[in-house]
Amino acid sequence: QFSLFSLGCRREGEPPLINGWIPYIGKALEFGQDANRFLDKHKRKFGDIFTVQMAGKYMTFVMDPLLFPNIIKHGRQLDFHEFSNKVAPMTFGYPPTNSGKFPHMQEQISRSFQLLQGDNLTVLTESMMGNLMLLLRQDYLGEGAGREGCWRKSRMYEFCNSLMFEATFLTMYGRPVTAPRHSGTSDLREDFARFDSMFPLLIAQIPIGLLRRTKTIRQKLINYFLPHRMSCWSHTSQFIKRRSEVLEQYDTLRDTDKAAHHFAILWASVGNTIPACFWSMYYLVSHPEALEVVRQEIHDVLKLSEVEFSSDRDVTLSREQLDKLLFLESAINESLRLSSASMNIRVVQEDFSLRLNAERSVAVRKGDIIALYPQSMHMDPEIYEEPQTFRLDRYIQDGREKTDFFKDGQKLKYYLMPFGSGSSMCPGRYFAINEIKQFLCMMLLYFDLQLEAGQSRATLDSSRAGLGILLPAQDVSFRYRLRAV
Ligand code: HEM
């Protein structure tokens, strides 16, 4: 909470405080411009832990990843949901779930996250494979499209967006009872992109009324999920079905509120996955030797199951087969390392002394925010040699997944955190990795892929720093043609 009392004067044992030049707005503007550089600069000056006054909040950044485990395990005193319960309803337009009006809703929603994992993950993965194959056949492998030997041009982000948005949508929400695909998906996708470009401002709690057409666009997106529409869809995932059942239990929820909950899940399921697909594809296509290793690995895994790939037939890769793709997984993790800029936020529940390690504690106050910013760990040359470079085998050692990463000679418990941590860890992470793998398998199996010559390297657009996987600053042109097998 912002209070005049805490302005500028810190108590004993508290971390160094960096006030902004303009009180209240504090350092928020500078942070927004380039969060990673801002934090790096302050780390060099103030050490591994410091507090920044930003937009009326006190945010204590813990920069040393060796200290992360102690923050992450303090679930009770450092709460994640206090933050998300306030910000998510405002952003997506539903009433706060913990207001007392909806008893046990929060627990039921959290329980529904299990339906993205375990046995349900197998079903989701199979369904995603079928949907990707359907779209690929109809839009990219059909009559006249990319025949053997003939190159076609496309924009890479647009390509990933078009395929993954629709395939994920069909897998999560299902399809019309009467057709294999929804009409109007490209309009939905365009509205979604307009909303998404305003997302950083909404998360910063700028009232939506000030953001010109965003409110209208959001309502249009929400309306897509009104119960009378969803009831005409079949093949809906268990996860979404369960959420609909939970929402149905509350008479105080209007239809538009229920629809807004479903819209929030659409954002969660594609908002990060699509840029993650882009970066994984981009790094592979811009490293042809790495791409060949991964392509060979996919063929080898198919051969183990005695499947000879042929572009005339549909390919299926089971969950077990996807799990065997070590190089592909390393390529995806490496791409996530290079493009993720999520912030892990916890709100302090009471004044207490936060133990960081055997020798060190800091005093924190109720209402303050503790923030971890993993991008600075992902880019630390002590942990990751040549951190700006894409290395296919970064996460492989002796033919297995590499999990040993060190800082100051000590093994790190957390070294890759694109999916958050502890109580705020992304429940869709296994599904996300599987669907990115499926997408890349299809690309590599069916197509030759090349970047168009004469382009500068793709760079990160930092405008959503703190919120997840960054988008590319500009799209990249590439070409593809059906592979001769
Ligand atoms: C939460 C990352 C894909 C569902 C989160 C959080 C992160 C994250 C960092 C925590 C937010 C925070 O700490 O404030 C990612 C990335 C993805 C991805 C990098 C893809 C590469 C998915 C997918 C789904 C999903 C495919 C669903 C199908 C969710 C949900 C939450 C969440 C429901 C909220 C959890 C809660 O309220 O406790 N995600 N995510 N995510 N993610 Fe993901």
Short mmCIF file of C-alpha atoms and ligand atoms in Angstrom, two decimals:
data_model
loop_
_atom_site.label_atom_id
_atom_site.label_comp_id
_atom_site.label_asym_id
_atom_site.label_seq_id
_atom_site.Cartn_x
_atom_site.Cartn_y
_atom_site.Cartn_z
CA GLN A 1 0.00 0.00 0.00
CA PHE A 2 1.15 3.52 -0.70
CA SER A 3 1.36 5.60 2.45
CA LEU A 4 2.86 9.01 3.12
CA PHE A 5 4.61 7.62 6.16
CA SER A 6 6.78 5.32 4.13
CA LEU A 7 7.81 7.98 1.62
CA GLY A 8 11.56 8.17 1.55
CA CYS A 9 12.31 7.11 5.12
CA ARG A 10 13.27 3.51 5.60
CA ARG A 11 13.66 1.66 8.87
CA GLU A 12 16.70 -0.14 10.09
CA GLY A 13 17.58 -3.35 8.28
CA GLU A 14 15.65 -2.36 5.19
CA PRO A 15 17.33 -2.50 1.77
CA PRO A 16 18.68 0.69 0.14
CA LEU A 17 15.85 2.83 -1.19
CA ILE A 18 15.98 4.47 -4.59
CA ASN A 19 13.50 7.31 -4.89
CA GLY A 20 12.43 8.69 -8.22
CA TRP A 21 13.16 12.22 -9.25
CA ILE A 22 9.43 12.85 -9.48
CA PRO A 23 7.89 11.50 -6.28
CA TYR A 24 5.05 9.03 -6.88
CA ILE A 25 5.79 8.24 -10.52
CA GLY A 26 9.21 7.43 -9.21
CA LYS A 27 11.32 5.28 -11.44
CA ALA A 28 8.45 3.70 -13.36
CA LEU A 29 9.16 5.57 -16.57
CA GLU A 30 12.84 4.68 -16.62
CA PHE A 31 12.00 1.06 -15.76
CA GLY A 32 9.44 0.87 -18.56
CA GLN A 33 11.99 1.98 -21.13
CA ASP A 34 14.47 -0.81 -20.51
CA ALA A 35 13.84 -2.84 -17.38
CA ASN A 36 16.89 -5.05 -17.71
CA ARG A 37 19.33 -2.19 -18.11
CA PHE A 38 17.67 -0.21 -15.33
CA LEU A 39 17.98 -3.11 -12.88
CA ASP A 40 21.53 -3.92 -13.94
CA LYS A 41 22.62 -0.34 -13.35
CA HIS A 42 21.10 -0.30 -9.85
CA LYS A 43 22.55 -3.70 -9.03
CA ARG A 44 26.03 -2.45 -9.79
CA LYS A 45 25.49 0.58 -7.57
CA PHE A 46 23.44 -0.82 -4.67
CA GLY A 47 24.12 -4.55 -4.63
CA ASP A 48 21.86 -7.57 -4.95
CA ILE A 49 18.86 -6.25 -3.11
CA PHE A 50 17.33 -2.79 -3.27
CA THR A 51 13.97 -1.08 -3.13
CA VAL A 52 12.66 1.15 -5.89
CA GLN A 53 9.73 3.49 -5.50
CA MET A 54 7.64 2.97 -8.62
CA ALA A 55 4.24 4.43 -9.39
CA GLY A 56 3.46 4.76 -5.70
CA LYS A 57 4.58 1.26 -4.77
CA TYR A 58 7.70 0.09 -3.02
CA MET A 59 9.24 -2.72 -4.98
CA THR A 60 12.14 -4.62 -3.53
CA PHE A 61 14.16 -6.37 -6.23
CA VAL A 62 16.13 -9.45 -5.24
CA MET A 63 18.73 -9.84 -7.97
CA ASP A 64 20.92 -12.72 -6.77
CA PRO A 65 19.43 -16.01 -8.05
CA LEU A 66 21.08 -17.88 -5.17
CA LEU A 67 18.59 -16.06 -2.93
CA PHE A 68 15.52 -16.99 -5.00
CA PRO A 69 14.69 -20.25 -3.16
CA ASN A 70 14.15 -18.41 0.11
CA ILE A 71 11.76 -15.94 -1.49
CA ILE A 72 9.86 -18.60 -3.43
CA LYS A 73 9.22 -20.82 -0.42
CA HIS A 74 7.75 -18.00 1.72
CA GLY A 75 4.24 -18.72 0.40
CA ARG A 76 2.30 -17.47 3.44
CA GLN A 77 4.04 -14.18 4.14
CA LEU A 78 4.73 -13.38 0.50
CA ASP A 79 1.53 -13.81 -1.43
CA PHE A 80 1.17 -13.91 -5.20
CA HIS A 81 -2.60 -13.96 -5.50
CA GLU A 82 -3.15 -10.65 -3.75
CA PHE A 83 -1.54 -9.05 -6.78
CA SER A 84 -3.07 -11.18 -9.52
CA ASN A 85 -6.56 -11.00 -7.99
CA LYS A 86 -6.49 -7.27 -8.29
CA VAL A 87 -4.86 -6.87 -11.68
CA ALA A 88 -6.39 -9.71 -13.72
CA PRO A 89 -10.09 -8.77 -13.14
CA MET A 90 -9.41 -5.17 -14.14
CA THR A 91 -7.52 -6.22 -17.23
CA PHE A 92 -9.98 -8.82 -18.50
CA GLY A 93 -13.19 -7.28 -17.18
CA TYR A 94 -14.63 -9.73 -14.62
CA PRO A 95 -15.46 -9.05 -10.93
CA PRO A 96 -12.69 -9.94 -8.43
CA THR A 97 -13.00 -13.60 -7.44
CA ASN A 98 -11.92 -13.11 -3.83
CA SER A 99 -14.37 -10.33 -2.92
CA GLY A 100 -16.48 -12.59 -0.68
CA LYS A 101 -19.28 -12.62 -3.27
CA PHE A 102 -18.05 -15.86 -4.78
CA PRO A 103 -17.24 -18.29 -1.97
CA HIS A 104 -14.69 -21.01 -2.87
CA MET A 105 -14.41 -19.84 -6.48
CA GLN A 106 -10.69 -19.19 -6.23
CA GLU A 107 -9.99 -22.70 -4.89
CA GLN A 108 -12.16 -24.33 -7.56
CA ILE A 109 -10.44 -22.36 -10.31
CA SER A 110 -7.01 -23.31 -8.95
CA ARG A 111 -8.10 -26.97 -8.85
CA SER A 112 -9.19 -26.79 -12.50
CA PHE A 113 -5.53 -26.12 -13.43
CA GLN A 114 -4.83 -29.85 -12.80
CA LEU A 115 -6.80 -30.50 -15.99
CA LEU A 116 -3.88 -29.06 -17.97
CA GLN A 117 -1.55 -31.73 -16.59
CA GLY A 118 -1.30 -35.48 -15.88
CA ASP A 119 -3.55 -37.73 -17.99
CA ASN A 120 -5.40 -34.72 -19.33
CA LEU A 121 -2.19 -33.46 -20.88
CA THR A 122 -2.12 -36.58 -23.06
CA VAL A 123 -5.63 -35.86 -24.32
CA LEU A 124 -4.86 -32.18 -24.90
CA THR A 125 -1.65 -33.04 -26.74
CA GLU A 126 -3.46 -35.49 -29.04
CA SER A 127 -6.17 -32.97 -29.74
CA MET A 128 -3.60 -30.25 -30.51
CA MET A 129 -1.84 -32.58 -32.94
CA GLY A 130 -5.09 -33.23 -34.81
CA ASN A 131 -5.93 -29.54 -34.97
CA LEU A 132 -2.48 -28.50 -36.18
CA MET A 133 -2.60 -31.18 -38.85
CA LEU A 134 -6.06 -30.08 -39.97
CA LEU A 135 -4.96 -26.46 -40.40
CA LEU A 136 -1.72 -27.42 -42.07
CA ARG A 137 -3.55 -29.63 -44.57
CA GLN A 138 -6.26 -27.09 -45.34
CA ASP A 139 -4.15 -23.93 -45.45
CA TYR A 140 -0.59 -24.95 -46.29
CA LEU A 141 -0.45 -28.41 -47.83
CA GLY A 142 -3.58 -28.27 -49.96
CA GLU A 143 -3.98 -27.68 -53.69
CA GLY A 144 -1.47 -25.22 -55.09
CA ALA A 145 0.05 -24.41 -51.71
CA GLY A 146 3.84 -24.77 -51.53
CA ARG A 147 4.15 -27.64 -53.98
CA GLU A 148 7.41 -29.52 -54.01
CA GLY A 149 10.30 -27.44 -55.29
CA CYS A 150 8.35 -24.19 -55.21
CA TRP A 151 9.24 -21.64 -52.53
CA ARG A 152 6.57 -19.54 -50.85
CA LYS A 153 7.21 -16.39 -48.85
CA SER A 154 5.71 -15.43 -45.52
CA ARG A 155 6.23 -13.29 -42.40
CA MET A 156 7.33 -15.52 -39.56
CA TYR A 157 5.41 -13.97 -36.65
CA GLU A 158 2.27 -13.74 -38.73
CA PHE A 159 2.68 -17.38 -39.76
CA CYS A 160 3.13 -18.63 -36.16
CA ASN A 161 0.27 -16.43 -35.00
CA SER A 162 -2.17 -17.61 -37.59
CA LEU A 163 -1.49 -21.32 -37.08
CA MET A 164 -1.03 -21.41 -33.31
CA PHE A 165 -3.87 -19.06 -32.41
CA GLU A 166 -6.44 -21.14 -34.23
CA ALA A 167 -5.02 -24.55 -33.27
CA THR A 168 -4.84 -23.58 -29.59
CA PHE A 169 -8.33 -22.09 -29.73
CA LEU A 170 -9.79 -25.28 -31.23
CA THR A 171 -7.96 -27.43 -28.68
CA MET A 172 -9.10 -25.40 -25.68
CA TYR A 173 -12.62 -24.31 -26.60
CA GLY A 174 -13.59 -26.83 -29.27
CA ARG A 175 -15.19 -26.35 -32.66
CA PRO A 176 -18.72 -25.58 -33.86
CA VAL A 177 -20.96 -28.66 -33.70
CA THR A 178 -21.60 -28.22 -37.41
CA ALA A 179 -18.11 -27.45 -38.79
CA PRO A 180 -14.45 -28.33 -38.21
CA ARG A 181 -13.41 -24.66 -37.86
CA HIS A 182 -14.95 -21.44 -36.54
CA SER A 183 -15.82 -18.79 -39.08
CA GLY A 184 -14.41 -15.38 -38.19
CA THR A 185 -11.23 -16.64 -36.51
CA SER A 186 -9.07 -14.11 -38.34
CA ASP A 187 -11.27 -11.22 -37.09
CA LEU A 188 -11.01 -12.62 -33.58
CA ARG A 189 -7.24 -12.82 -33.96
CA GLU A 190 -7.01 -9.24 -35.16
CA ASP A 191 -9.14 -7.93 -32.30
CA PHE A 192 -7.04 -9.99 -29.93
CA ALA A 193 -3.84 -8.41 -31.31
CA ARG A 194 -5.31 -4.93 -30.80
CA PHE A 195 -6.21 -5.75 -27.21
CA ASP A 196 -2.82 -7.37 -26.66
CA SER A 197 -0.97 -4.24 -27.76
CA MET A 198 -2.72 -2.39 -24.91
CA PHE A 199 -2.03 -5.17 -22.44
CA PRO A 200 1.00 -3.56 -20.74
CA LEU A 201 -1.05 -0.42 -20.02
CA LEU A 202 -3.96 -2.41 -18.63
CA ILE A 203 -1.67 -4.42 -16.38
CA ALA A 204 -0.19 -1.12 -15.16
CA GLN A 205 -3.80 -0.37 -14.12
CA ILE A 206 -4.45 2.50 -16.48
CA PRO A 207 -8.29 2.71 -16.46
CA ILE A 208 -9.60 1.08 -19.62
CA GLY A 209 -11.94 4.03 -20.25
CA LEU A 210 -8.86 6.12 -21.06
CA LEU A 211 -7.64 3.71 -23.69
CA ARG A 212 -9.84 4.83 -26.54
CA ARG A 213 -11.22 1.82 -28.43
CA THR A 214 -9.75 -0.84 -26.18
CA LYS A 215 -12.91 -1.19 -24.08
CA THR A 216 -15.08 -1.77 -27.14
CA ILE A 217 -12.61 -4.28 -28.54
CA ARG A 218 -12.43 -6.08 -25.22
CA GLN A 219 -16.21 -6.34 -25.05
CA LYS A 220 -16.29 -7.75 -28.57
CA LEU A 221 -13.72 -10.36 -27.55
CA ILE A 222 -15.64 -11.19 -24.38
CA ASN A 223 -18.91 -11.57 -26.32
CA TYR A 224 -17.32 -14.34 -28.35
CA PHE A 225 -17.49 -16.53 -25.23
CA LEU A 226 -21.07 -15.84 -24.12
CA PRO A 227 -22.66 -19.05 -22.79
CA HIS A 228 -25.23 -19.30 -25.61
CA ARG A 229 -22.38 -19.33 -28.15
CA MET A 230 -20.18 -21.76 -26.26
CA SER A 231 -23.08 -24.18 -25.89
CA CYS A 232 -22.94 -24.67 -29.70
CA TRP A 233 -19.34 -25.90 -29.58
CA SER A 234 -18.23 -29.52 -29.36
CA HIS A 235 -14.86 -31.17 -28.56
CA THR A 236 -14.27 -28.59 -25.79
CA SER A 237 -11.35 -29.49 -23.48
CA GLN A 238 -12.08 -30.84 -19.99
CA PHE A 239 -10.30 -27.80 -18.59
CA ILE A 240 -12.69 -25.30 -20.19
CA LYS A 241 -15.72 -27.51 -19.49
CA ARG A 242 -14.79 -27.64 -15.81
CA ARG A 243 -14.34 -23.88 -15.67
CA SER A 244 -17.78 -23.38 -17.24
CA GLU A 245 -19.28 -25.67 -14.58
CA VAL A 246 -17.57 -23.70 -11.79
CA LEU A 247 -18.81 -20.38 -13.19
CA GLU A 248 -22.37 -21.77 -13.55
CA GLN A 249 -22.51 -22.28 -9.77
CA TYR A 250 -22.60 -18.54 -9.10
CA ASP A 251 -25.94 -16.79 -9.73
CA THR A 252 -24.31 -13.45 -9.07
CA LEU A 253 -22.13 -13.81 -12.17
CA ARG A 254 -23.67 -12.30 -15.28
CA ASP A 255 -23.20 -14.03 -18.63
CA THR A 256 -20.73 -11.37 -19.66
CA ASP A 257 -18.67 -12.01 -16.49
CA LYS A 258 -18.49 -15.72 -17.25
CA ALA A 259 -17.45 -14.90 -20.82
CA ALA A 260 -14.75 -12.55 -19.51
CA HIS A 261 -13.26 -15.42 -17.46
CA HIS A 262 -13.03 -17.52 -20.62
CA PHE A 263 -11.48 -14.63 -22.48
CA ALA A 264 -8.78 -14.33 -19.77
CA ILE A 265 -7.85 -17.97 -20.39
CA LEU A 266 -7.59 -17.31 -24.11
CA TRP A 267 -5.01 -14.64 -23.30
CA ALA A 268 -3.13 -16.95 -20.90
CA SER A 269 -3.04 -19.75 -23.46
CA VAL A 270 -1.85 -17.81 -26.52
CA GLY A 271 -0.35 -14.54 -25.21
CA ASN A 272 3.03 -16.12 -24.45
CA THR A 273 2.89 -19.29 -26.52
CA ILE A 274 2.79 -17.52 -29.87
CA PRO A 275 5.87 -15.32 -29.28
CA ALA A 276 7.62 -18.38 -27.81
CA CYS A 277 6.85 -20.30 -31.03
CA PHE A 278 8.17 -17.42 -33.06
CA TRP A 279 11.51 -17.25 -31.20
CA SER A 280 12.01 -21.03 -31.27
CA MET A 281 11.36 -21.13 -35.01
CA TYR A 282 13.45 -18.03 -35.62
CA TYR A 283 16.52 -19.35 -33.79
CA LEU A 284 16.34 -22.70 -35.56
CA VAL A 285 15.83 -21.22 -39.01
CA SER A 286 18.65 -18.74 -38.45
CA HIS A 287 20.96 -21.61 -37.33
CA PRO A 288 20.59 -24.13 -40.18
CA GLU A 289 23.09 -26.60 -38.67
CA ALA A 290 21.04 -26.66 -35.42
CA LEU A 291 17.86 -27.07 -37.43
CA GLU A 292 19.33 -30.14 -39.20
CA VAL A 293 20.25 -31.75 -35.85
CA VAL A 294 16.70 -31.28 -34.60
CA ARG A 295 15.15 -32.50 -37.85
CA GLN A 296 17.28 -35.65 -37.69
CA GLU A 297 16.29 -36.18 -34.05
CA ILE A 298 12.60 -36.04 -34.99
CA HIS A 299 13.10 -38.58 -37.78
CA ASP A 300 15.05 -40.82 -35.37
CA VAL A 301 12.27 -40.72 -32.80
CA LEU A 302 9.69 -41.58 -35.47
CA LYS A 303 11.88 -44.47 -36.68
CA LEU A 304 12.11 -45.85 -33.14
CA SER A 305 8.35 -46.37 -33.41
CA GLU A 306 8.86 -47.80 -36.89
CA VAL A 307 7.17 -44.89 -38.58
CA GLU A 308 8.66 -43.72 -41.86
CA PHE A 309 7.62 -40.12 -42.43
CA SER A 310 5.87 -39.30 -45.68
CA SER A 311 4.35 -35.92 -46.50
CA ASP A 312 1.29 -37.60 -48.08
CA ARG A 313 0.23 -38.97 -44.73
CA ASP A 314 -0.68 -37.19 -41.49
CA VAL A 315 2.00 -37.38 -38.86
CA THR A 316 1.26 -38.03 -35.20
CA LEU A 317 3.71 -37.63 -32.38
CA SER A 318 2.55 -38.93 -29.03
CA ARG A 319 3.34 -37.32 -25.71
CA GLU A 320 6.00 -40.00 -25.07
CA GLN A 321 7.64 -39.31 -28.44
CA LEU A 322 7.68 -35.58 -27.75
CA ASP A 323 9.35 -36.25 -24.40
CA LYS A 324 12.25 -37.96 -26.22
CA LEU A 325 13.10 -34.88 -28.29
CA LEU A 326 16.01 -33.61 -26.20
CA PHE A 327 17.58 -31.27 -28.73
CA LEU A 328 14.24 -29.80 -29.64
CA GLU A 329 13.47 -29.20 -25.97
CA SER A 330 16.87 -27.60 -25.44
CA ALA A 331 16.26 -25.35 -28.47
CA ILE A 332 12.91 -24.25 -27.03
CA ASN A 333 14.33 -23.65 -23.54
CA GLU A 334 17.21 -21.69 -25.03
CA SER A 335 14.73 -19.57 -27.01
CA LEU A 336 12.67 -18.97 -23.85
CA ARG A 337 15.84 -17.96 -21.99
CA LEU A 338 16.63 -15.41 -24.70
CA SER A 339 13.14 -13.93 -25.00
CA SER A 340 11.44 -14.14 -21.62
CA ALA A 341 11.11 -11.08 -19.43
CA SER A 342 8.52 -12.06 -16.86
CA MET A 343 8.57 -10.61 -13.39
CA ASN A 344 7.69 -12.71 -10.35
CA ILE A 345 5.77 -10.61 -7.87
CA ARG A 346 4.87 -11.26 -4.24
CA VAL A 347 3.00 -8.92 -1.88
CA VAL A 348 4.30 -8.80 1.71
CA GLN A 349 1.48 -9.84 4.08
CA GLU A 350 2.96 -8.55 7.37
CA ASP A 351 6.00 -6.65 8.63
CA PHE A 352 8.73 -9.23 9.10
CA SER A 353 12.40 -10.01 8.69
CA LEU A 354 12.91 -11.94 5.46
CA ARG A 355 15.75 -14.43 5.76
CA LEU A 356 17.71 -14.53 2.52
CA ASN A 357 20.42 -16.98 3.49
CA ALA A 358 22.36 -18.12 6.56
CA GLU A 359 23.95 -14.69 7.09
CA ARG A 360 21.49 -12.24 5.66
CA SER A 361 17.99 -10.97 6.40
CA VAL A 362 16.16 -7.82 5.37
CA ALA A 363 13.22 -6.09 6.98
CA VAL A 364 10.12 -5.85 4.77
CA ARG A 365 6.79 -4.14 5.40
CA LYS A 366 3.20 -5.19 4.86
CA GLY A 367 2.03 -4.05 1.43
CA ASP A 368 5.51 -3.81 -0.10
CA ILE A 369 6.19 -5.82 -3.22
CA ILE A 370 9.05 -8.27 -3.60
CA ALA A 371 10.06 -8.80 -7.21
CA LEU A 372 12.30 -11.31 -8.94
CA TYR A 373 13.39 -10.45 -12.45
CA PRO A 374 14.74 -13.65 -14.00
CA GLN A 375 15.83 -12.02 -17.27
CA SER A 376 18.89 -10.67 -15.51
CA MET A 377 19.76 -14.23 -14.39
CA HIS A 378 19.09 -15.58 -17.91
CA MET A 379 21.58 -13.04 -19.27
CA ASP A 380 24.24 -13.46 -16.58
CA PRO A 381 27.56 -14.44 -18.27
CA GLU A 382 28.69 -16.20 -15.10
CA ILE A 383 25.77 -18.63 -15.39
CA TYR A 384 25.40 -18.71 -19.16
CA GLU A 385 28.60 -18.28 -21.16
CA GLU A 386 28.06 -15.85 -24.04
CA PRO A 387 24.50 -15.23 -22.90
CA GLN A 388 23.43 -13.40 -26.08
CA THR A 389 24.27 -16.42 -28.25
CA PHE A 390 21.80 -19.16 -29.17
CA ARG A 391 23.31 -22.54 -28.35
CA LEU A 392 21.34 -25.58 -29.36
CA ASP A 393 22.87 -27.82 -26.68
CA ARG A 394 22.77 -25.29 -23.83
CA TYR A 395 20.48 -27.59 -21.83
CA ILE A 396 22.06 -30.93 -22.74
CA GLN A 397 24.85 -32.79 -20.98
CA ASP A 398 25.98 -36.39 -21.55
CA GLY A 399 22.93 -37.19 -23.62
CA ARG A 400 20.46 -35.91 -21.00
CA GLU A 401 18.86 -32.69 -19.91
CA LYS A 402 21.44 -30.44 -18.23
CA THR A 403 20.32 -29.11 -14.87
CA ASP A 404 23.68 -28.02 -13.39
CA PHE A 405 24.17 -24.28 -13.56
CA PHE A 406 26.37 -22.38 -11.14
CA LYS A 407 26.81 -18.93 -9.64
CA ASP A 408 29.67 -18.09 -7.26
CA GLY A 409 30.60 -21.79 -7.35
CA GLN A 410 27.17 -22.78 -5.97
CA LYS A 411 24.61 -24.86 -7.85
CA LEU A 412 21.47 -22.92 -8.69
CA LYS A 413 18.06 -24.36 -7.81
CA TYR A 414 16.40 -21.93 -10.22
CA TYR A 415 18.22 -21.17 -13.46
CA LEU A 416 15.44 -20.93 -16.06
CA MET A 417 12.19 -19.23 -15.08
CA PRO A 418 10.04 -18.31 -18.09
CA PHE A 419 7.03 -19.89 -16.36
CA GLY A 420 7.30 -18.09 -13.02
CA SER A 421 7.96 -19.84 -9.74
CA GLY A 422 6.39 -21.45 -6.68
CA SER A 423 2.76 -20.51 -6.11
CA SER A 424 2.52 -18.46 -9.30
CA MET A 425 4.05 -21.07 -11.58
CA CYS A 426 2.24 -21.36 -14.91
CA PRO A 427 -0.15 -24.35 -14.83
CA GLY A 428 -0.07 -24.57 -18.65
CA ARG A 429 3.72 -25.01 -18.93
CA TYR A 430 3.75 -28.67 -19.95
CA PHE A 431 1.05 -28.12 -22.54
CA ALA A 432 2.86 -25.02 -23.83
CA ILE A 433 6.13 -26.89 -24.34
CA ASN A 434 4.32 -29.77 -26.05
CA GLU A 435 2.44 -27.54 -28.44
CA ILE A 436 5.58 -25.61 -29.39
CA LYS A 437 7.30 -28.95 -30.01
CA GLN A 438 4.40 -30.16 -32.16
CA PHE A 439 4.41 -26.98 -34.18
CA LEU A 440 8.16 -27.17 -34.82
CA CYS A 441 8.04 -30.89 -35.65
CA MET A 442 5.50 -30.18 -38.35
CA MET A 443 7.46 -27.28 -39.75
CA LEU A 444 10.68 -29.28 -39.89
CA LEU A 445 9.13 -32.48 -41.20
CA TYR A 446 7.04 -30.97 -43.99
CA PHE A 447 9.05 -27.94 -45.07
CA ASP A 448 12.45 -26.65 -46.04
CA LEU A 449 12.78 -23.32 -44.29
CA GLN A 450 15.04 -20.36 -44.97
CA LEU A 451 15.31 -16.75 -43.86
CA GLU A 452 15.06 -14.24 -46.68
CA ALA A 453 18.48 -12.73 -47.32
CA GLY A 454 19.44 -9.17 -46.45
CA GLN A 455 17.47 -8.74 -43.21
CA SER A 456 18.86 -7.47 -39.94
CA ARG A 457 18.63 -9.78 -36.92
CA ALA A 458 15.33 -9.90 -35.02
CA THR A 459 15.41 -7.84 -31.84
CA LEU A 460 13.22 -7.83 -28.74
CA ASP A 461 10.43 -5.29 -28.33
CA SER A 462 10.75 -4.39 -24.63
CA SER A 463 7.35 -2.73 -24.26
CA ARG A 464 5.97 -5.67 -22.35
CA ALA A 465 9.02 -6.23 -20.18
CA GLY A 466 7.91 -7.81 -16.94
CA LEU A 467 4.88 -9.52 -18.47
CA GLY A 468 6.19 -12.62 -20.23
CA ILE A 469 7.72 -13.55 -23.56
CA LEU A 470 8.69 -10.46 -25.53
CA LEU A 471 7.52 -9.93 -29.08
CA PRO A 472 9.97 -9.23 -31.91
CA ALA A 473 10.43 -5.51 -32.63
CA GLN A 474 9.69 -6.25 -36.28
CA ASP A 475 8.54 -9.31 -38.18
CA VAL A 476 10.99 -11.44 -40.19
CA SER A 477 10.55 -12.68 -43.77
CA PHE A 478 11.18 -16.33 -44.52
CA ARG A 479 10.42 -18.82 -47.25
CA TYR A 480 9.26 -22.41 -47.15
CA ARG A 481 8.67 -25.22 -49.58
CA LEU A 482 7.35 -28.72 -49.27
CA ARG A 483 10.24 -31.09 -48.68
CA ALA A 484 11.00 -33.78 -51.17
CA VAL A 485 10.98 -37.02 -49.14
C1 HEM B 1 0.36 -18.04 -15.44
C2 HEM B 1 4.11 -18.05 -18.53
C3 HEM B 1 1.55 -20.80 -21.65
C4 HEM B 1 -2.16 -20.85 -18.52
C5 HEM B 1 1.59 -17.85 -16.01
C6 HEM B 1 2.69 -17.14 -15.37
C7 HEM B 1 3.73 -17.13 -16.25
C8 HEM B 1 3.32 -17.84 -17.42
C9 HEM B 1 5.10 -16.48 -16.04
C10 HEM B 1 2.69 -16.57 -13.96
C11 HEM B 1 2.27 -15.15 -13.97
C12 HEM B 1 2.78 -14.42 -12.76
O1 HEM B 1 3.65 -14.91 -12.02
O2 HEM B 1 2.28 -13.33 -12.59
C13 HEM B 1 3.72 -18.78 -19.66
C14 HEM B 1 4.55 -18.99 -20.82
C15 HEM B 1 3.82 -19.76 -21.70
C16 HEM B 1 2.55 -20.03 -21.08
C17 HEM B 1 5.97 -18.45 -20.99
C18 HEM B 1 4.20 -20.26 -23.07
C19 HEM B 1 5.42 -20.36 -23.54
C20 HEM B 1 0.35 -21.10 -21.04
C21 HEM B 1 -0.67 -21.95 -21.62
C22 HEM B 1 -1.72 -21.96 -20.73
C23 HEM B 1 -1.36 -21.11 -19.61
C24 HEM B 1 -0.57 -22.68 -22.96
C25 HEM B 1 -3.04 -22.67 -20.79
C26 HEM B 1 -3.42 -23.51 -21.63
C27 HEM B 1 -1.81 -20.04 -17.46
C28 HEM B 1 -2.72 -19.71 -16.36
C29 HEM B 1 -1.99 -18.88 -15.47
C30 HEM B 1 -0.65 -18.74 -16.05
C31 HEM B 1 -4.17 -20.17 -16.23
C32 HEM B 1 -2.51 -18.24 -14.16
C33 HEM B 1 -2.20 -19.13 -12.99
C34 HEM B 1 -2.73 -18.59 -11.65
O3 HEM B 1 -3.59 -17.71 -11.63
O4 HEM B 1 -2.23 -19.07 -10.63
N1 HEM B 1 2.01 -18.29 -17.26
N2 HEM B 1 2.52 -19.42 -19.85
N3 HEM B 1 -0.09 -20.62 -19.83
N4 HEM B 1 -0.59 -19.43 -17.23
FE1 HEM B 1 0.99 -19.52 -18.49
#
